[in-house]
Coordinates of C-alpha atoms and ligand atoms in Angstrom, one line a residue:
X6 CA 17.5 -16.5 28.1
X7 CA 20.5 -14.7 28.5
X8 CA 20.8 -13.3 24.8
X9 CA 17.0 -12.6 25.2
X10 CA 17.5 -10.1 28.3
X11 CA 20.1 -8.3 26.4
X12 CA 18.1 -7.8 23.3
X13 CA 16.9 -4.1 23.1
X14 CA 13.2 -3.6 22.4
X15 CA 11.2 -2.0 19.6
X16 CA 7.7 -0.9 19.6
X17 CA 5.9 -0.9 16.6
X18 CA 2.3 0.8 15.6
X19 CA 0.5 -0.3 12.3
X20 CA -2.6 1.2 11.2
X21 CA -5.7 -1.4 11.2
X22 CA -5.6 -1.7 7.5
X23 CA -4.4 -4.4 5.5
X24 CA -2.2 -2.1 3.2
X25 CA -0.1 -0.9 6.1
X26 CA -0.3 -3.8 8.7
X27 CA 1.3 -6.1 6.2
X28 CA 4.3 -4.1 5.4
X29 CA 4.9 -3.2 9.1
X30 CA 4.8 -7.2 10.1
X31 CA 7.2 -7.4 7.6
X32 CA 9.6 -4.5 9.3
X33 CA 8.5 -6.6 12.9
X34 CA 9.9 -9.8 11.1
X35 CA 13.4 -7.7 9.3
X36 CA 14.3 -6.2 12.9
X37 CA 13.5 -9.8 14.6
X38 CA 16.0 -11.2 12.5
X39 CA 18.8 -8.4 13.0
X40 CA 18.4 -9.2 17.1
X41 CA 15.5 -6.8 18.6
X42 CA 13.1 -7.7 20.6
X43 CA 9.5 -6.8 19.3
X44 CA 6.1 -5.4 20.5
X45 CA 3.3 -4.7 18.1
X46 CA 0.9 -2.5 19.6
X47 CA -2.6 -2.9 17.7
X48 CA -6.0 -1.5 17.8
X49 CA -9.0 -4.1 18.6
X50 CA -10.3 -2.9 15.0
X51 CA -8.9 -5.6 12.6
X52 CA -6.5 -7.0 15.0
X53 CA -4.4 -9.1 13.0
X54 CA -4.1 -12.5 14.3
X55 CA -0.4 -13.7 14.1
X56 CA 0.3 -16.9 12.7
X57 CA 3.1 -19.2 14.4
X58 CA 5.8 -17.5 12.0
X59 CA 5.2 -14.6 15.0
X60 CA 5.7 -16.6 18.2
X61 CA 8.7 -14.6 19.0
X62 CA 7.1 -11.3 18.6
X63 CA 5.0 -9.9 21.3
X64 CA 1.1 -8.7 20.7
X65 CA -0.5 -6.3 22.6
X66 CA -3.9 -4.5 22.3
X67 CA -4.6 -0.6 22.6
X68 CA -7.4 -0.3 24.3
X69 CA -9.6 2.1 21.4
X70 CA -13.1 2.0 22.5
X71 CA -15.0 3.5 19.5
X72 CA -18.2 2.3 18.2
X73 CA -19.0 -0.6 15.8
X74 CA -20.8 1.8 13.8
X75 CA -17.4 4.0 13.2
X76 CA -15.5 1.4 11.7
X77 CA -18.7 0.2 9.4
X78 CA -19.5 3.7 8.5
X79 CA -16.5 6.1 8.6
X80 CA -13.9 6.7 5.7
X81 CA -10.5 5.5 6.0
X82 CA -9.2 9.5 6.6
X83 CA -12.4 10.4 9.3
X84 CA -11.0 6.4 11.2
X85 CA -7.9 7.8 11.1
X86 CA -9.0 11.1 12.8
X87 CA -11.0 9.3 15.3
X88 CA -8.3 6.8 15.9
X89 CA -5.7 9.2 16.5
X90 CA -7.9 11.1 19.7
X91 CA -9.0 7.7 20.9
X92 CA -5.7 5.7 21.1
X93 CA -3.4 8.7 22.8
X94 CA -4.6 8.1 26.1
X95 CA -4.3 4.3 25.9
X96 CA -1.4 3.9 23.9
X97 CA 0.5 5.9 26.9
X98 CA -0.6 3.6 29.3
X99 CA 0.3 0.8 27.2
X100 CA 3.8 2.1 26.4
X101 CA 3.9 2.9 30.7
X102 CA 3.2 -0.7 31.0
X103 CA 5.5 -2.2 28.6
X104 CA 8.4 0.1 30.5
X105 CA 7.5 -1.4 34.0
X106 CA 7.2 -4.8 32.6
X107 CA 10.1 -5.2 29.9
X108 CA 13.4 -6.6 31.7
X109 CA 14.5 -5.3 28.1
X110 CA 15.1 -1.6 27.5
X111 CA 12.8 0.4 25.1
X112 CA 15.0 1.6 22.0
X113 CA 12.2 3.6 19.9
X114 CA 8.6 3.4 18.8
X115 CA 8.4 3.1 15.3
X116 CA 4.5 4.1 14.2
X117 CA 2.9 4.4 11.0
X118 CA 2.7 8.1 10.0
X119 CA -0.7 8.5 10.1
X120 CA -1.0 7.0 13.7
X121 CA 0.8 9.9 15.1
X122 CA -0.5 10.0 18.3
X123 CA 2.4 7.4 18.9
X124 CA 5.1 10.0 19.0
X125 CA 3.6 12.2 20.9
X126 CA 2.8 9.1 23.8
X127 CA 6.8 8.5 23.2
X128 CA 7.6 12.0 23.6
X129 CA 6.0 11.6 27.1
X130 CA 8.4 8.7 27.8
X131 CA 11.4 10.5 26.4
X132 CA 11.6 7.8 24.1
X133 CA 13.1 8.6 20.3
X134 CA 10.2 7.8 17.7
X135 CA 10.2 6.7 13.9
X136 CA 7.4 7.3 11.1
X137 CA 7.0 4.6 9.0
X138 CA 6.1 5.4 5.4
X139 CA 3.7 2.5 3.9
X140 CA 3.7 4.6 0.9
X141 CA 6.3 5.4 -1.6
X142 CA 9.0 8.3 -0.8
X143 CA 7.3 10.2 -4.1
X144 CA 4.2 9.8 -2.0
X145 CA 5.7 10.7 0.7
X146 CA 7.0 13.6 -1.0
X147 CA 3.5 15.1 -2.2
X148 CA 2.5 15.2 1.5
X149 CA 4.9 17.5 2.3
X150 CA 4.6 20.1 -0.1
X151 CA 0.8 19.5 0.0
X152 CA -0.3 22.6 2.0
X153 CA 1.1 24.9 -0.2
X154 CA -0.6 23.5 -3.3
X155 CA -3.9 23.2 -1.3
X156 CA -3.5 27.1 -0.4
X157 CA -2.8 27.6 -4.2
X158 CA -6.2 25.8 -5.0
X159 CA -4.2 23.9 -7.5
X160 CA -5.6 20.2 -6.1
X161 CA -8.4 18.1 -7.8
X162 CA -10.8 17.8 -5.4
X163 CA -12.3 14.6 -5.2
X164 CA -15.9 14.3 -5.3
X165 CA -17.4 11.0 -3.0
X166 CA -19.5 10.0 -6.2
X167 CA -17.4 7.8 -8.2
X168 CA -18.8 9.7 -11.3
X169 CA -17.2 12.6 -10.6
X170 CA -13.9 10.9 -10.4
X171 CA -14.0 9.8 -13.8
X172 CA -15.2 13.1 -14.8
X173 CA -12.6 14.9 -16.6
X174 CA -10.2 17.5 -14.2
X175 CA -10.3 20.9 -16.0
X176 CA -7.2 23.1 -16.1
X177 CA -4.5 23.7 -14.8
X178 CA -5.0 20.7 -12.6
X179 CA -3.7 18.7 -15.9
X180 CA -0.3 20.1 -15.7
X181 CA 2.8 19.1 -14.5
X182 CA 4.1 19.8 -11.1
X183 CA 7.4 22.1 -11.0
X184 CA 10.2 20.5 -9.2
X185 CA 7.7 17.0 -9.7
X186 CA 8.2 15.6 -12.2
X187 CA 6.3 13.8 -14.4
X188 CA 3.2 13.9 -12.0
X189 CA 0.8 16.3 -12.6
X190 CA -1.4 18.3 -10.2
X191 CA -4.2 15.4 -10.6
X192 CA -2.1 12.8 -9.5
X193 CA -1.5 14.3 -6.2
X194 CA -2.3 12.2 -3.2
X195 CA -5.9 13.3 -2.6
X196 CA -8.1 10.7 -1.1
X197 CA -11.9 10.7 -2.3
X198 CA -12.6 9.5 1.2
X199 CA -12.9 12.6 2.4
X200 CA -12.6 16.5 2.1
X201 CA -9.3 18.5 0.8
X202 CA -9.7 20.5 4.3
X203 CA -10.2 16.8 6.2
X204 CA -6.9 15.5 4.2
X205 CA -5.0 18.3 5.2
X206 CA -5.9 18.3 8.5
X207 CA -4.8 14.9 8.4
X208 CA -1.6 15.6 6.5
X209 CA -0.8 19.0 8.9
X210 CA -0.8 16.7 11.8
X211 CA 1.5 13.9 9.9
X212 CA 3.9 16.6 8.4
X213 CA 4.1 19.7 10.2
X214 CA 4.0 18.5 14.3
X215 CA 6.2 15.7 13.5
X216 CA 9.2 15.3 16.1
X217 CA 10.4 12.4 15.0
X218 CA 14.0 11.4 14.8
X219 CA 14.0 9.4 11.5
X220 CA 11.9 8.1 8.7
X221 CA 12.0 4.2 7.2
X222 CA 10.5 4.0 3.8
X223 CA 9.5 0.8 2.5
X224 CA 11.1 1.9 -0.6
X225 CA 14.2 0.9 -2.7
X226 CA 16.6 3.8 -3.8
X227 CA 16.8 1.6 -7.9
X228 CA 13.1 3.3 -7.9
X229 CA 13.0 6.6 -6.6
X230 CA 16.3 8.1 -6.2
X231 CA 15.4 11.5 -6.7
X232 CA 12.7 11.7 -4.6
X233 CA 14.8 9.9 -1.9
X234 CA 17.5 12.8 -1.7
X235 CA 14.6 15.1 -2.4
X236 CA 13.4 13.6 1.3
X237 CA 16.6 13.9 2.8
X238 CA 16.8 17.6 1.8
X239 CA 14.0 18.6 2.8
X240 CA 13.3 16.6 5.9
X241 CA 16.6 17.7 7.4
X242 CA 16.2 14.0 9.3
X243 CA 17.6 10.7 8.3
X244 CA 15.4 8.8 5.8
X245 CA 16.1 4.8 5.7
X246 CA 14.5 3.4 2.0
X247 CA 14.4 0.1 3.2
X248 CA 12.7 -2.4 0.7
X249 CA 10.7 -3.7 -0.9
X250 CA 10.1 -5.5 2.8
X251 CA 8.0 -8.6 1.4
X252 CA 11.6 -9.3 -0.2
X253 CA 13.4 -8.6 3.1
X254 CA 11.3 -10.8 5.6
X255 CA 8.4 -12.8 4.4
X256 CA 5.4 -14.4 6.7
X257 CA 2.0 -14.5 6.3
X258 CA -0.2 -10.9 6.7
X259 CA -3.1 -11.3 5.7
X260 CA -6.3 -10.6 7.4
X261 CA -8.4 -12.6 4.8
X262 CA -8.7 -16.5 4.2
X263 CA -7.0 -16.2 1.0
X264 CA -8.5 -19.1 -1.9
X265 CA -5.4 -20.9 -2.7
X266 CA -7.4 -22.9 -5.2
X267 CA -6.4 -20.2 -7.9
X268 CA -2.5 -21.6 -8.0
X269 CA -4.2 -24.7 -9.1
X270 CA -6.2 -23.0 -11.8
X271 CA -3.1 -20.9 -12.7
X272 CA -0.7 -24.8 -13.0
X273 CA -3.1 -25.9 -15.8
X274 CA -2.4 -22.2 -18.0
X275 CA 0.2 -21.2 -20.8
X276 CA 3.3 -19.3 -19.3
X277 CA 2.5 -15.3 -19.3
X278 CA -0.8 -15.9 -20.1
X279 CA -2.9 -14.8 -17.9
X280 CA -4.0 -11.6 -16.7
X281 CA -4.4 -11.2 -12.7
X282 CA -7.1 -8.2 -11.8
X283 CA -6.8 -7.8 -7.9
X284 CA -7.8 -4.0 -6.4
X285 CA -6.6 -4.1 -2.5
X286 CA -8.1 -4.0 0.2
X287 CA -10.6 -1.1 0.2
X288 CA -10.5 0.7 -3.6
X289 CA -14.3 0.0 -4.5
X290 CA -16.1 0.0 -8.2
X291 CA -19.5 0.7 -9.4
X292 CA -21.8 -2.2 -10.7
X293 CA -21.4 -0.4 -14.7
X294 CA -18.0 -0.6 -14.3
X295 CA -17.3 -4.5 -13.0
X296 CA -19.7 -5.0 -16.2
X297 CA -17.4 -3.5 -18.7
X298 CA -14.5 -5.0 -17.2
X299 CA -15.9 -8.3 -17.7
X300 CA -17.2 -7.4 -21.3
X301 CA -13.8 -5.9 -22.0
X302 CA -12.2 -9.3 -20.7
X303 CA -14.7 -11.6 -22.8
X304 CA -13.6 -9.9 -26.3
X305 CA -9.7 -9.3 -25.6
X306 CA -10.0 -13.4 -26.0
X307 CA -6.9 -13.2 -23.0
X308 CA -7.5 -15.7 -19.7
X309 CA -8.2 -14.0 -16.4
X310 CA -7.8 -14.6 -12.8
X311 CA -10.1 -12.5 -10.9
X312 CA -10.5 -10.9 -7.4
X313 CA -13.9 -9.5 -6.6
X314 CA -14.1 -8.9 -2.6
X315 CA -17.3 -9.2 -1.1
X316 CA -18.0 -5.5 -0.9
X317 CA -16.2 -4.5 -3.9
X318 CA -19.6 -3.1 -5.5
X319 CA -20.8 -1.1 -2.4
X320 CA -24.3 -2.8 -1.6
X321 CA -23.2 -6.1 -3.5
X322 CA -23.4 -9.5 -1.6
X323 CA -20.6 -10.9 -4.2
X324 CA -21.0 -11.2 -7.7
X325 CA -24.8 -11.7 -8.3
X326 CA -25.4 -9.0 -10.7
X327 CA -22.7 -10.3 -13.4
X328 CA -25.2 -11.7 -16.0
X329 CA -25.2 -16.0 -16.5
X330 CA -23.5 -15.7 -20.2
X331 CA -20.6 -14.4 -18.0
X332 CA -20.8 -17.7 -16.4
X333 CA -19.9 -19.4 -19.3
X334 CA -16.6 -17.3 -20.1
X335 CA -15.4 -17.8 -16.3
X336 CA -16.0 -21.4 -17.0
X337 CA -14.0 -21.5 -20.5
X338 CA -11.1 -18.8 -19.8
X339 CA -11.1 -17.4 -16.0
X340 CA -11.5 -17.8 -12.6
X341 CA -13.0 -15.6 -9.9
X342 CA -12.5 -15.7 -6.3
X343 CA -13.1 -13.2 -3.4
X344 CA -9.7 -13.1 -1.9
X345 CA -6.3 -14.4 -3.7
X346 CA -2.9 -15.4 -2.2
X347 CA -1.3 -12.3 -4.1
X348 CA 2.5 -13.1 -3.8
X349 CA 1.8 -16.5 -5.0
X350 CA -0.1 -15.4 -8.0
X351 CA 2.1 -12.7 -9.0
X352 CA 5.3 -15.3 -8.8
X353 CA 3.3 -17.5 -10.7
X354 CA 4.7 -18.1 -14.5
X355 CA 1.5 -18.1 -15.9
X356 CA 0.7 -14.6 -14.8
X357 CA 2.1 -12.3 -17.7
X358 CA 0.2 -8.7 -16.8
X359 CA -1.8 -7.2 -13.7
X360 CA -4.3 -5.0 -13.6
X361 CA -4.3 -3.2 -10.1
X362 CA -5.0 -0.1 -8.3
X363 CA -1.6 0.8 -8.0
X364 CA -1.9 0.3 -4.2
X365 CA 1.7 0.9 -2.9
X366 CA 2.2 -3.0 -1.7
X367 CA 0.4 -4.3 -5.0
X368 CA 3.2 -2.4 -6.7
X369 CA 5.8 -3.7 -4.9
X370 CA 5.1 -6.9 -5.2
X371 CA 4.0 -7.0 -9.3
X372 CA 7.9 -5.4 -9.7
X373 CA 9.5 -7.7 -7.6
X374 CA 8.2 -10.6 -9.7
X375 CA 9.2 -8.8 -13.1
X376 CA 4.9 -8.5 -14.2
X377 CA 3.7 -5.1 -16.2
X378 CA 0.7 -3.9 -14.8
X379 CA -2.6 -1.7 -16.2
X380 CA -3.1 1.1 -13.7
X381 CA -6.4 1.7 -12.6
X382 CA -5.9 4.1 -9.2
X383 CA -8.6 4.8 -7.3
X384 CA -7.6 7.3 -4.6
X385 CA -5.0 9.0 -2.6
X386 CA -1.1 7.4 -3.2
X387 CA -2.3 5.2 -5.9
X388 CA -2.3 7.6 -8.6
X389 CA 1.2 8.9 -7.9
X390 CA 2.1 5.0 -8.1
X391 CA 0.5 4.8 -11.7
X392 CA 2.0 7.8 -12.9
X393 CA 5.4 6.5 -12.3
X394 CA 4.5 2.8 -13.5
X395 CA 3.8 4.7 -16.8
X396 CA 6.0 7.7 -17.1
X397 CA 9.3 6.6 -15.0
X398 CA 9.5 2.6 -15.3
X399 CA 7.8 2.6 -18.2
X400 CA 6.4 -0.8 -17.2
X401 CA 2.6 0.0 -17.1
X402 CA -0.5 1.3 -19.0
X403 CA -3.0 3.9 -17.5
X404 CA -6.3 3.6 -18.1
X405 CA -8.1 7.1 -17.2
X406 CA -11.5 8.4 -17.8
X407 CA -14.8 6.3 -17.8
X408 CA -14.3 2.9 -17.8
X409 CA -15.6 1.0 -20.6
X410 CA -15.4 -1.9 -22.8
X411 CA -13.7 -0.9 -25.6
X412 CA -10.6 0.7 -23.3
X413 CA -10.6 -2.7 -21.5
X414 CA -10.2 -4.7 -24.1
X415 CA -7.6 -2.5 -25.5
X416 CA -5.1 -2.1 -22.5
X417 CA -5.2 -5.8 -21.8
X418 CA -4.2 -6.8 -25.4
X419 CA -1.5 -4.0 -25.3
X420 CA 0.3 -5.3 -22.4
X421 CA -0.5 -9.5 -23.0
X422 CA -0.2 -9.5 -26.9
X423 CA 1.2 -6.6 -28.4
X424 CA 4.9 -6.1 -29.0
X425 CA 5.2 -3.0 -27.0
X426 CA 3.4 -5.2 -23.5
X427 CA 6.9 -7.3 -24.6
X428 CA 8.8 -4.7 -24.3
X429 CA 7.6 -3.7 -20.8
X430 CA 7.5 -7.2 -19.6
X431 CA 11.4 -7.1 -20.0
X432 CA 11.7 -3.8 -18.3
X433 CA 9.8 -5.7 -15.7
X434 CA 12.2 -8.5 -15.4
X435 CA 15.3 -6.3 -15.1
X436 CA 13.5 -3.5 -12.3
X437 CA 12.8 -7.0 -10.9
X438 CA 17.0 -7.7 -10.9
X439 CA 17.7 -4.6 -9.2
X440 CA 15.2 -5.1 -6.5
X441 CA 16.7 -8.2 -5.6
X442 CA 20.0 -7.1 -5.9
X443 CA 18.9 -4.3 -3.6
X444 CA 17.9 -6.6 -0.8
X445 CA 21.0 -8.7 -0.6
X446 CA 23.5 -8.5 1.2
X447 CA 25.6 -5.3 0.1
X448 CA 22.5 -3.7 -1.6
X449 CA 21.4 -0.5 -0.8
X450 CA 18.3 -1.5 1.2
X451 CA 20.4 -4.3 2.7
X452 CA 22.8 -1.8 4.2
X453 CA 19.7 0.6 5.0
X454 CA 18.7 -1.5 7.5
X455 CA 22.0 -2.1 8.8
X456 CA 22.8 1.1 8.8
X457 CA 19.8 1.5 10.7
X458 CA 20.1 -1.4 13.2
X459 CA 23.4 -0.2 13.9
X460 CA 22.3 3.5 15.0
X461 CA 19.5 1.8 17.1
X462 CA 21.6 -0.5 19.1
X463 CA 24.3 2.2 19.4
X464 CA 22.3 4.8 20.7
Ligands
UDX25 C1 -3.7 1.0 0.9 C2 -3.2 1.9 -0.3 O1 -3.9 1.8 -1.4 C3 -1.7 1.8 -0.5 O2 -1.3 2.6 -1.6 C4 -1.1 2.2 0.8 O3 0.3 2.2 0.6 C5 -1.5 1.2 1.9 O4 -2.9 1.3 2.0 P1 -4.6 -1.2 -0.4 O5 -5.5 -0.3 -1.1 O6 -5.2 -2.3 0.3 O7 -3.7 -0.4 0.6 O8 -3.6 -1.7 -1.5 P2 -2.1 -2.3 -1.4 O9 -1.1 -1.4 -0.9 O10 -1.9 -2.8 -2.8 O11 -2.2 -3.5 -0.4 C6 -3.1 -4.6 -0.6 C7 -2.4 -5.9 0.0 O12 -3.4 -6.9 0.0 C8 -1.3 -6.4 -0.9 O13 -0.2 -6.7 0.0 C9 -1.8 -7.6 -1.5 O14 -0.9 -8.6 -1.7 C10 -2.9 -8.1 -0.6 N1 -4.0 -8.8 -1.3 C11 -4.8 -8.1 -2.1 C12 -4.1 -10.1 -1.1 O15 -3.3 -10.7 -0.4 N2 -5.0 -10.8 -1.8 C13 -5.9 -10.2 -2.6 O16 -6.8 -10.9 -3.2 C14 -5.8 -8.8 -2.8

């Protein structure tokens, strides 16, 4: 009890997003562990019910009170507009609460970046705040330099149609960023969820009003040095790259029943191989293109462990429109379920290659278990994710343009089969060394978060 009333407490605010809440439960759990005491503060929109692995840490609800119809029918960039009016008001009176109540004092509120209206309730309380990137620190970087490419007219706009995104970018928008390199101006963090002027709204609000007093990135400086000191340049505030946090703290995050009958299906398969196709939480595909995966799968002759989220296909109950003769190759070679237990698959010996979306977390968690990847991004961070898979750890394949058949079965057999998917499976396994070297105890992210624990109990 005693220990308890010393502890100093944290607040922490995720986005409602499984991308984002997972990594900052993960950050709950790390700081637990080094002594603080936690509160997450969540919205009532996918509230994340925590399992007994979070009895220590306190929940508590901010009080949003927008529509049904907003979360059903608004892109993730307009939510997070909405969101960010809606919760100031009631995140204050939470964080008032929390102050009257708490025995403990209130070190910092740590918020995801694009819940900003966190820092400025803090600011209120005179209490020091900390964004949380759920993105990488290249990401990260791109956001900040983004208004003056957007003033140059430089950016691929993204169209809503999902044609259009496969559509070829003309110009200059092919070319290689000065001072980012290898990206090009097309692998910018644009979302197609919304309009360049909506993203940079966004982007204005999460770069140029920030006040905050120090940035954690769930990031390890093995992968992205430069951009790192970049960061710390430019920011002119300390930046902590403190991951990859499913190494640092594990529990369970996530908000779907995951089918664990897949690790089952994967025990009976041949070491490396099988290829695991999982896109997130919210990247979506058109009907065509689910059809020329699954064609591309059949003739590549490779095995296949399948997610398809209800949803996937907008429209879509689940997977009626794959054709019965697809039935048949499930049975013989693959498996298909709506929602996997993605750790568990990737650390699974028979998984030899995984074909993502390059979300940040999926990333993360396909290095950490030493698997090459096909990169398939569909919007914002994702394709800055994919160009480094390729171009800087040289451990995965892009596939751009439409997607069809042919390019399917190609990539796959290239990374499974061929001698150079080999080649990057054992860059894999040696990014995967220095990931876990970076998490124990004398490794750079190891120390990040001491470094950073020590400044917060100091302070
Ligand atoms: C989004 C962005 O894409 C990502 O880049 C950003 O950093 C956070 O928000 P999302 O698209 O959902 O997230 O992708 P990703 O970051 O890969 O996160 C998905 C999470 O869901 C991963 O932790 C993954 O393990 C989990 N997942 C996915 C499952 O547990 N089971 C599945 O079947 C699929």
């Amino acid at each position: 009890m005693e220990e308890k009333t010393a502890r100093r407490r944290i607040v922490l605010v995720p986005v409602p997003a499984q991308g984002h809440i997972s990594p900052m439960m993960q950050l709950a759990k790390s700081l637990h562990l080094k002594g603080f005491s936690i509160t997450v503060a969540q919205t009532k929109f996918n509230y994340f019910t925590p399992s007994d692995d979070f009895t220590d840490i306190q929940f508590v609800t901010i009080q949003e009170t927008l529509p049904e119809s907003d979360f059903k029918n608004l892109g993730p960039i307009e939510l997070q507009h909405k969101l960010n009016k809606e919760c100031q008001e009631s995140f204050k009176d939470c964080l008032g609460q929390l102050l009257l109540q708490q025995s403990n004092k209130i070190t910092c509120v740590i918020y995801d970046e694009f819940m900003y209206f966190a820092e400025a309730a803090a600011k209120e309380f005179n209490l020091p705040s900390v964004i949380f990137s759920t993105t990488s620190a290249t990401a990260f970087a791109c956001r900040s330099v983004f208004d003056k490419l957007y003033a140059n007219n430089v950016l691929a706009p993204l169209n809503d149609t999902l044609e259009y995104y496969f559509s070829e970018p003309e110009g200059q928008k092919e070319e290689l960023v000065p001072e980012f390199h290898p990206l090009r101006y097309k692998d910018f963090p644009v979302s197609r969820w919304a309009s360049l002027e909506s993203i940079m709204e966004l982007y204005r609000n999460t770069v140029d009003k920030r006040t905050a007093s120090f940035v954690i990135i769930n990031t390890a400086s093995c992968l992205e040095s430069l951009s790192l000191s970049w960061l710390q340049q430019k920011l002119e505030i300390p930046v902590y790259p403190i991951g990859p946090l499913h190494m640092m703290a594990s529990a369970p995050t996530s908000l779907l029943e995951e089918n664990m009958s897949c690790i089952e299906w994967l025990n009976k398969q041949k070491k490396d191989s099988v290829i695991f196709i999982s896109l997130g939480s919210l990247a979506l595909m058109e009907i065509s293109e689910v059809m020329e995966t699954a064609l591309g799968l059949d003739s590549s002759n490779q095995h296949f462990l399948w997610v398809i989220r209800p949803g996937l296909v907008p429209g879509s109950e689940w997977i009626e429109y794959l054709p019965e003769k697809f039935s048949k190759i499930v049975s013989e070679r693959g498996y298909i379920v709506k929602w996997a237990p993605q750790k568990e698959v990737l650390a699974h010996p028979a998984v030899g290659g995984f074909w993502s979306h390059c979300g940040w977390n999926s990333t993360l968690e396909s290095i950490g278990e030493g698997v090459p990847m096909i990169c398939r991004p569909f919007s914002g961070d994702q394709k800055v994710n994919a160009r480094y898979l390729e171009c800087v750890w040289k451990i995965g394949i892009q596939v751009e343009g439409e997607l069809e058949r042919e390019a399917v079965k190609r990539a796959v057999k290239r990374l499974m089969v061929s001698q150079e998917g080999g080649e990057m499976r054992k860059r894999a396994v040696s990014l995967r060394e220095r990931l876990r070297s970076s998490v124990r105890e004398g490794g750079s992210s190891h120390n990040s978060l001491d470094e950073f624990v020590h400044l917060m109990k100091t302070m």
